[in-house]
Short mmCIF file of C-alpha atoms in Angstrom, two decimals:
data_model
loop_
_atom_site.label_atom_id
_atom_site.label_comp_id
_atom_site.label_asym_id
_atom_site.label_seq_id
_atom_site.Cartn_x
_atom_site.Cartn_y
_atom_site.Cartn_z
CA UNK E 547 18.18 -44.29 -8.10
CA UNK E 548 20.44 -47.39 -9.14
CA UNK E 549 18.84 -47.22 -12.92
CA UNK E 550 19.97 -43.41 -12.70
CA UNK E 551 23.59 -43.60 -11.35
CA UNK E 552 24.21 -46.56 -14.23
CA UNK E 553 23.02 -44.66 -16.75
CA UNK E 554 24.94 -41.53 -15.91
CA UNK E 555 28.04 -43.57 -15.26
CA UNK E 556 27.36 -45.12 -19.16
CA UNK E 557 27.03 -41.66 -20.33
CA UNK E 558 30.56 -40.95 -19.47
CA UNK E 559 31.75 -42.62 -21.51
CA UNK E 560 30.85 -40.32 -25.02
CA UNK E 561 32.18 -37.67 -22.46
CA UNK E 562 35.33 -39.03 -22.20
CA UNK E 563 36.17 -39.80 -25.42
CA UNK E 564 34.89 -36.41 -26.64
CA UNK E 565 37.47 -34.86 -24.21
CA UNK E 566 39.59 -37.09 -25.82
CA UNK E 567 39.71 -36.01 -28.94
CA UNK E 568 39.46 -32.89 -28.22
CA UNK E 569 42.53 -32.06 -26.05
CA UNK E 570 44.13 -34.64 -28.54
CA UNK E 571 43.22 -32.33 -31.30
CA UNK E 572 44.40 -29.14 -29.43
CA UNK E 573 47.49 -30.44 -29.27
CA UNK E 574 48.32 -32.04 -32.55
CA UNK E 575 47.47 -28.05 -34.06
CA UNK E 576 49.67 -26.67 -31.77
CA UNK E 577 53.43 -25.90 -33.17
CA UNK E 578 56.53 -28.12 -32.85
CA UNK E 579 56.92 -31.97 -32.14
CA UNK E 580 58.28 -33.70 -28.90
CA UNK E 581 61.55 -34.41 -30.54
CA UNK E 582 62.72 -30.80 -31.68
CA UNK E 583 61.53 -29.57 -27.91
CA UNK E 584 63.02 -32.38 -26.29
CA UNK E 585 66.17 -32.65 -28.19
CA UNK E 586 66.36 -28.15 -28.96
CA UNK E 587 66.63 -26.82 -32.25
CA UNK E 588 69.95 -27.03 -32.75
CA UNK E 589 70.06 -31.27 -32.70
CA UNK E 590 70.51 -32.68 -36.10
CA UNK E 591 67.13 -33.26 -37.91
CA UNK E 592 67.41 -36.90 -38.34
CA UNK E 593 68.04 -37.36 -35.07
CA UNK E 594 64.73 -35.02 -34.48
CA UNK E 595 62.77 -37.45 -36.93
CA UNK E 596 64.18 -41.04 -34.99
CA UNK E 597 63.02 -39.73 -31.64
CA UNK E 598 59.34 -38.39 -33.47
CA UNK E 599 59.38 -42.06 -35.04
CA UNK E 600 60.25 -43.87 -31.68
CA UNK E 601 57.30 -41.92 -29.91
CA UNK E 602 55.26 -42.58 -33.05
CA UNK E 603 54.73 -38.77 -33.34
CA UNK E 604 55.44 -39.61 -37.20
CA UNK E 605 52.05 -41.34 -38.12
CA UNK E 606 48.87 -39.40 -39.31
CA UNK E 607 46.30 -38.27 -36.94
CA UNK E 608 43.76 -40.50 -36.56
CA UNK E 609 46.38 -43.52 -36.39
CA UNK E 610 48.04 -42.32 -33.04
CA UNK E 611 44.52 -41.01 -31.66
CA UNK E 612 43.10 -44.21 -32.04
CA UNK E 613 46.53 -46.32 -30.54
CA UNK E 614 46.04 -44.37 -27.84
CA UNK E 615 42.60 -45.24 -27.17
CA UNK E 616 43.03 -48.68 -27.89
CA UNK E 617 45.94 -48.90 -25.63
CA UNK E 618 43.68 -47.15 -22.55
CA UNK E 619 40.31 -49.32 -23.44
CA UNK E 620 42.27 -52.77 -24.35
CA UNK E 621 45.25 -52.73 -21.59
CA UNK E 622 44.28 -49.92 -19.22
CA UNK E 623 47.75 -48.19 -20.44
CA UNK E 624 48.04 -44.21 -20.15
CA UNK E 625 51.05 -44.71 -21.99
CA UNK E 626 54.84 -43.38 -20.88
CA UNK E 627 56.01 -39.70 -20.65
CA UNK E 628 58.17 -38.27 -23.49
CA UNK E 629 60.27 -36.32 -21.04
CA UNK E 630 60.78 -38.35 -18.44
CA UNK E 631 60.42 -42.00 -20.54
CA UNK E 632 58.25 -43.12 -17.14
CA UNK E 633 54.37 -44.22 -17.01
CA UNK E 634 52.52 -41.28 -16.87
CA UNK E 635 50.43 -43.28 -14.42
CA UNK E 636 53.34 -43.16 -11.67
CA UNK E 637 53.50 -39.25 -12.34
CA UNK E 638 49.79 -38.85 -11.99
CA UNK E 639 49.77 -40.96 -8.71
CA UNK E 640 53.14 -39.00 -7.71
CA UNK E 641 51.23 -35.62 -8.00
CA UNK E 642 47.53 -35.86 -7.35
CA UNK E 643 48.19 -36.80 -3.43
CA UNK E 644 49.35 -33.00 -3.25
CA UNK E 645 46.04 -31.54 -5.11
CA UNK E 646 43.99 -33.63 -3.77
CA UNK E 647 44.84 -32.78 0.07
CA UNK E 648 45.28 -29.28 -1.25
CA UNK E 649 41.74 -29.21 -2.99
CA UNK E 650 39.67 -30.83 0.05
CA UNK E 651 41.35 -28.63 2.79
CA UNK E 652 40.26 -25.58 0.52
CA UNK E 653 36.77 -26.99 -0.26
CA UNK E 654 36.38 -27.37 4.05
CA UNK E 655 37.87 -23.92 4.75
CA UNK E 656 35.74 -22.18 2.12
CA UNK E 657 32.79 -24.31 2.87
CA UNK E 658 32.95 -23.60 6.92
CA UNK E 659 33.56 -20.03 5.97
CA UNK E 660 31.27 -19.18 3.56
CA UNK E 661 28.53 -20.57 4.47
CA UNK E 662 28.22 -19.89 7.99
CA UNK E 663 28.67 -16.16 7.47
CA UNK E 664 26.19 -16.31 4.53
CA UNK E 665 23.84 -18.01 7.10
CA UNK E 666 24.64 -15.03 9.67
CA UNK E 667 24.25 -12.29 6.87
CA UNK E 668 21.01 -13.48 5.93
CA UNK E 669 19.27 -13.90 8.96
CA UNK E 670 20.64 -10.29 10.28
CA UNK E 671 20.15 -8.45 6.94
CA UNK E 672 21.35 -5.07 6.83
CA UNK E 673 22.92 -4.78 10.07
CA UNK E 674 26.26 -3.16 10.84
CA UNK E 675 28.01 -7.13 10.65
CA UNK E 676 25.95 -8.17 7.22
CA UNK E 677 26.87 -4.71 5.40
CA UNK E 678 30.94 -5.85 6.73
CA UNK E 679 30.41 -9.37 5.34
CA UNK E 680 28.94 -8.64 1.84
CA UNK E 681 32.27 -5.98 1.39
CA UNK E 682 34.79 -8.53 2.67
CA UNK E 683 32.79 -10.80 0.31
CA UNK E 684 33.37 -8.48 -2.50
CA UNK E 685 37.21 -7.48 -1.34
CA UNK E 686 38.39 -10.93 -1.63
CA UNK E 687 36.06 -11.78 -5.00
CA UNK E 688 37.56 -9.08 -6.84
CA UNK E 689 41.08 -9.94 -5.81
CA UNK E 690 43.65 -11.85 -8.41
CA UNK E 691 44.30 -15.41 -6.40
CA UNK E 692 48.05 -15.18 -7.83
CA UNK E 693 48.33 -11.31 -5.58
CA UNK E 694 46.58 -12.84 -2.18
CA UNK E 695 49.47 -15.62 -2.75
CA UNK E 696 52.60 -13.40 -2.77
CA UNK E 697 50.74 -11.11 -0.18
CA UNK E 698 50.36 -14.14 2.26
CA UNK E 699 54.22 -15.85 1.09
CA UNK E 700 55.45 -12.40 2.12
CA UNK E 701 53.68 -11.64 5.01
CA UNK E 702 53.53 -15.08 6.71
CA UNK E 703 56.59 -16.89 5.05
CA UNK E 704 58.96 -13.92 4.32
CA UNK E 705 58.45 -11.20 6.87
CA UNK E 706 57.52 -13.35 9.51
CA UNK E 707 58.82 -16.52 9.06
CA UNK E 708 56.17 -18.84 10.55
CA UNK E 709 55.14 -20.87 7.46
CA UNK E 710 57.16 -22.33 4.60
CA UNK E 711 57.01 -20.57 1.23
CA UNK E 712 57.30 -23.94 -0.96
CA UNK E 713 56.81 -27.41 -0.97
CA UNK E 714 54.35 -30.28 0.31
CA UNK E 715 55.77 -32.37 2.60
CA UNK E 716 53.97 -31.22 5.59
CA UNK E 717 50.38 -30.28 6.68
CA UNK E 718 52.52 -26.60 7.15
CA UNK E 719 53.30 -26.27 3.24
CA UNK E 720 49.34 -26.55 2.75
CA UNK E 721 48.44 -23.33 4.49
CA UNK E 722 49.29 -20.67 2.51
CA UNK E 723 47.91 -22.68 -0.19
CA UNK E 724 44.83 -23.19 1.41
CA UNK E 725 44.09 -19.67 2.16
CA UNK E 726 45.43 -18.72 -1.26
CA UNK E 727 42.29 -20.89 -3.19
CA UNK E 728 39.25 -21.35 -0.08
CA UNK E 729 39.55 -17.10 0.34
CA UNK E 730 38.33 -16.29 -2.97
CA UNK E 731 36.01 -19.58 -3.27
CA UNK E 732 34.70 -18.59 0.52
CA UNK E 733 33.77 -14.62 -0.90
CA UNK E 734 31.37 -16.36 -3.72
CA UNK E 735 30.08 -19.27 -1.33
CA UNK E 736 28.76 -16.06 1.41
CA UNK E 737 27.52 -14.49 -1.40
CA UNK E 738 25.49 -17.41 -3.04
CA UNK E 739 24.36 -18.38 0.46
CA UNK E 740 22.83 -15.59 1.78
CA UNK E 741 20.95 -14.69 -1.73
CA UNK E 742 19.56 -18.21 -1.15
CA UNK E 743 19.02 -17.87 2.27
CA UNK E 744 17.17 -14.37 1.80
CA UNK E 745 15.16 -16.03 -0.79
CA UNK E 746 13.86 -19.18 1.10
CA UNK E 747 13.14 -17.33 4.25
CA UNK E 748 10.65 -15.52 2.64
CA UNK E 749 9.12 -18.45 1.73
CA UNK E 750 5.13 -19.23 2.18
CA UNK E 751 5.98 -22.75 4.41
CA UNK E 752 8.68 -20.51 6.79
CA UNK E 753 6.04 -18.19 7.23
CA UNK E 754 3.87 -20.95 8.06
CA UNK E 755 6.71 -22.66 10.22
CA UNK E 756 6.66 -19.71 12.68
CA UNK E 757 2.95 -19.37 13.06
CA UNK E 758 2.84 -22.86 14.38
CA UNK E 759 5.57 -21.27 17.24
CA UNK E 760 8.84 -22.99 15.74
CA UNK E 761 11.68 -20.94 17.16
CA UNK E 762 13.97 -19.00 14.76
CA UNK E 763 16.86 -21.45 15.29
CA UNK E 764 14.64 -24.61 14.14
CA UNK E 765 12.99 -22.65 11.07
CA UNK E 766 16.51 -21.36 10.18
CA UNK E 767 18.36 -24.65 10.54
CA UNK E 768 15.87 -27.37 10.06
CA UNK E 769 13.39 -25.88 7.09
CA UNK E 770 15.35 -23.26 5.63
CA UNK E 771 18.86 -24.11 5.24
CA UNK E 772 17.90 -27.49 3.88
CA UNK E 773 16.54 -25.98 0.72
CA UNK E 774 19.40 -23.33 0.10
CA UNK E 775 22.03 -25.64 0.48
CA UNK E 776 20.96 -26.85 -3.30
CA UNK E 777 22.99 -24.32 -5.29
CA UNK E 778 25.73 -23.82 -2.55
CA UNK E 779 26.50 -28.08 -3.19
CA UNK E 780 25.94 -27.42 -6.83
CA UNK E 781 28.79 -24.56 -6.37
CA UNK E 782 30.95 -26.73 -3.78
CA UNK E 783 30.81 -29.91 -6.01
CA UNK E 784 31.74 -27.75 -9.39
CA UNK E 785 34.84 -25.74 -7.26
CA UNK E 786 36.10 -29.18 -6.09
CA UNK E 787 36.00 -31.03 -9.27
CA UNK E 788 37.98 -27.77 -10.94
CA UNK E 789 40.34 -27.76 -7.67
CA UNK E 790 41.42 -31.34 -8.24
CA UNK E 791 42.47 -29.90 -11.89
CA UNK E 792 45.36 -28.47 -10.21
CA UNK E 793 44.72 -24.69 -8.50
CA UNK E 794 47.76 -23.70 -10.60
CA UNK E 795 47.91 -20.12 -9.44
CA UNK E 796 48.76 -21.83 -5.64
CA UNK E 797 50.69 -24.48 -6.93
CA UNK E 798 52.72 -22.02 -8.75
CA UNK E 799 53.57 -19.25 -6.41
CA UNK E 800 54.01 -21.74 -3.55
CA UNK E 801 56.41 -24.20 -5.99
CA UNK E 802 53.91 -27.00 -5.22
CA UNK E 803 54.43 -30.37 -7.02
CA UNK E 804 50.92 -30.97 -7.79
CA UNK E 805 48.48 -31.58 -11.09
CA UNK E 806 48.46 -28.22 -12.33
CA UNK E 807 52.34 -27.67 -12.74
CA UNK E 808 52.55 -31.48 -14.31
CA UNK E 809 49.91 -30.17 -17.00
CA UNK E 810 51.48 -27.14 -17.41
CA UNK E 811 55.14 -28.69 -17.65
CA UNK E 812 53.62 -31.48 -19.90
CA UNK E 813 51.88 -29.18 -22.13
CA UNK E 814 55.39 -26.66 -22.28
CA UNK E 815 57.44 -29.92 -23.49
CA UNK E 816 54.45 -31.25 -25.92
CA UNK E 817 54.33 -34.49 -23.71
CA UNK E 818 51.45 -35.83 -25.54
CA UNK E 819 50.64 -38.85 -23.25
CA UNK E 820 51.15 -36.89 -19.80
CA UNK E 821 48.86 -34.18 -20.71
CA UNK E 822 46.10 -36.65 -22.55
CA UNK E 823 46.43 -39.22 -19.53
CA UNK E 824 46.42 -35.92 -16.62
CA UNK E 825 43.76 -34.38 -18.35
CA UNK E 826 41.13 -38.08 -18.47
CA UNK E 827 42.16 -39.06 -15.47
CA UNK E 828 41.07 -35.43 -13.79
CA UNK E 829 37.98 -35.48 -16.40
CA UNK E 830 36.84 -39.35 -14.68
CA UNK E 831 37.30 -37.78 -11.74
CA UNK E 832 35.26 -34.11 -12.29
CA UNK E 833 32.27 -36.68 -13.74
CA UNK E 834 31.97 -38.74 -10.72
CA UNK E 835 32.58 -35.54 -8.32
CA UNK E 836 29.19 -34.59 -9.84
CA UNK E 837 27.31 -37.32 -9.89
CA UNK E 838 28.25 -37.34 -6.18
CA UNK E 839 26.42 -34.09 -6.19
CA UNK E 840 23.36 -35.14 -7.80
CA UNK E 841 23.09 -38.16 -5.48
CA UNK E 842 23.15 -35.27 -2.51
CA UNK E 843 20.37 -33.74 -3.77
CA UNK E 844 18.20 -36.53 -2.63
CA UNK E 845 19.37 -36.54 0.49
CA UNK E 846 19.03 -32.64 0.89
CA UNK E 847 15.79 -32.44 -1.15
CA UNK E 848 13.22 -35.24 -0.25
CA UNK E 849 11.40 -33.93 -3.43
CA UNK E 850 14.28 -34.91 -5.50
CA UNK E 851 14.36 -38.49 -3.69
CA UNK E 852 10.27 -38.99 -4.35
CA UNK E 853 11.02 -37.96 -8.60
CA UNK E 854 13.98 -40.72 -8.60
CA UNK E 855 11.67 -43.08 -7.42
CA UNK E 856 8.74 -42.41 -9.74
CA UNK E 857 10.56 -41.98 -12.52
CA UNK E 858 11.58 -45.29 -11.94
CA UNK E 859 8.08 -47.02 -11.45
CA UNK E 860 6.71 -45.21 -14.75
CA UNK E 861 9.31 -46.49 -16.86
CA UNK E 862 9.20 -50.19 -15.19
#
């Protein structure tokens, strides 16, 4: 397992510097340069070109990609914001407390939903309360996450007045955000669930489980759940790494200061280094989020554990 979590923390690194140079590509083809945004159109064009020159938006390509690399790799230096001349660090660390509590209250709410009422709509397929599930499932799938957030700042903020409609300096500014991103992730977490559920418990070793006279709850619970759980992680894990990305529909409607309106802002203004150090910092992240998930499997899956470990003896 050690020999395995090295090597997939050593494969990061290609990743990262493919992302790189990608996003870094992206936006050198895009229109415009810092200084003509930064400055408007109707500055005077040499004092357009000094501000591209003091940003170093003036040399080729492959000259600023690679200062920026060196600069991360040699002194661990994002770099500073064109817009606001800070470290893009300190706006990163500013921000990500928001999407971060904003991600991991979503993840629990959609979690605790989901999957106990994919659990329930399994094990009492086709009655009156799975048939209700599987449409509420389907209601809040199909729904745009940008609508369910003006329905819920009107409703609950507006009309009744019992939570805040922006901002994130309380555990109250999180709620309507919450139930803005964990209702639609919840609808596809039921859904997954109880096709996995429905497919284990028809399983040769659950049939075999209650012939020996294990009750329902211990089958359900103890032998079943542990195998469907596989995909749900797989799904949890790949929500929360994209959640940490900034949900920008939430942060948006609710006027949230969190990752996804800094990228978006960043990306508006052509502030290179804020976008390029938001978007590796977030891609670090998203790679350790799923080795995280891998590493789960072993606990969830013994079988998973037992090929770790003999992968490791054949190759010693």
């Amino acid at each position: 397992m050690t020999k395995y979590v090295i090597k997939r923390i050593l494969y990061m690194i290609p990743v990262l510097l493919g992302v790189a140079f990608l996003v870094f590509t992206i936006l050198s083809l895009t229109p415009g340069d810092p200084g003509s945004i930064i400055l408007g159109i109707t500055a005077k064009q040499e004092d357009i070109a000094a501000l591209n020159a003091e940003f170093g938006y003036d040399q080729p390509f492959l000259i600023r990609f690679f200062d920026y690399i060196g600069d991360i790799i040699f002194h661990f230096d994002l770099g500073t914001s064109y817009a606001t001349r800070q470290p893009v660090i300190d706006s990163i660390l500013a921000r990500f407390p928001n999407t971060f509590v904003l991600a991991l209250l979503s993840m629990c709410v959609s979690s605790a939903l989901g999957i106990s009422l994919g659990i329930f709509s399994a094990v009492r397929q086709y009655s009156v309360m799975d048939h209700v599930c599987v449409v509420v499932a389907l209601v809040f799938a199909s729904m745009p996450g940008f609508w369910l957030g003006l329905m819920l700042l009107i409703v609950f903020s507006l009309k009744l007045g019992w939570l805040p409609s922006f901002g994130a300096t309380s555990l109250r500014h999180f709620i309507l955000p919450t139930l803005t991103v964990s209702l639609t992730s919840a609808a596809g977490l039921l859904r997954l669930t109880r096709s996995a559920m429905l497919e284990t418990i028809r399983q040769e070793y659950i049939r075999t489980a209650k012939a020996k006279g294990a009750s329902n709850r211990r089958v359900i619970w103890k032998h079943a759940l542990r195998n469907a759980l596989l995909p749900v992680v797989t799904t949890l894990g790949g929500g929360f790494g994209a959640s940490l990305g900034g949900a920008i529909i939430a942060e948006t409607v609710f006027a949230m200061p969190g990752m996804g309106t800094l990228m978006t802002t960043a990306i508006r203004q052509k502030d290179v280094p804020t976008v390029m150090g938001a978007t590796l910092f977030l891609a670090v992240l998203f790679s350790f989020i799923i080795l995280i998930v891998d590493i789960l499997y072993a606990f969830i899956d013994p079988r998973i554990k037992a090929k770790y470990r003999n992968g490791g003896r054949n190759r010693e």
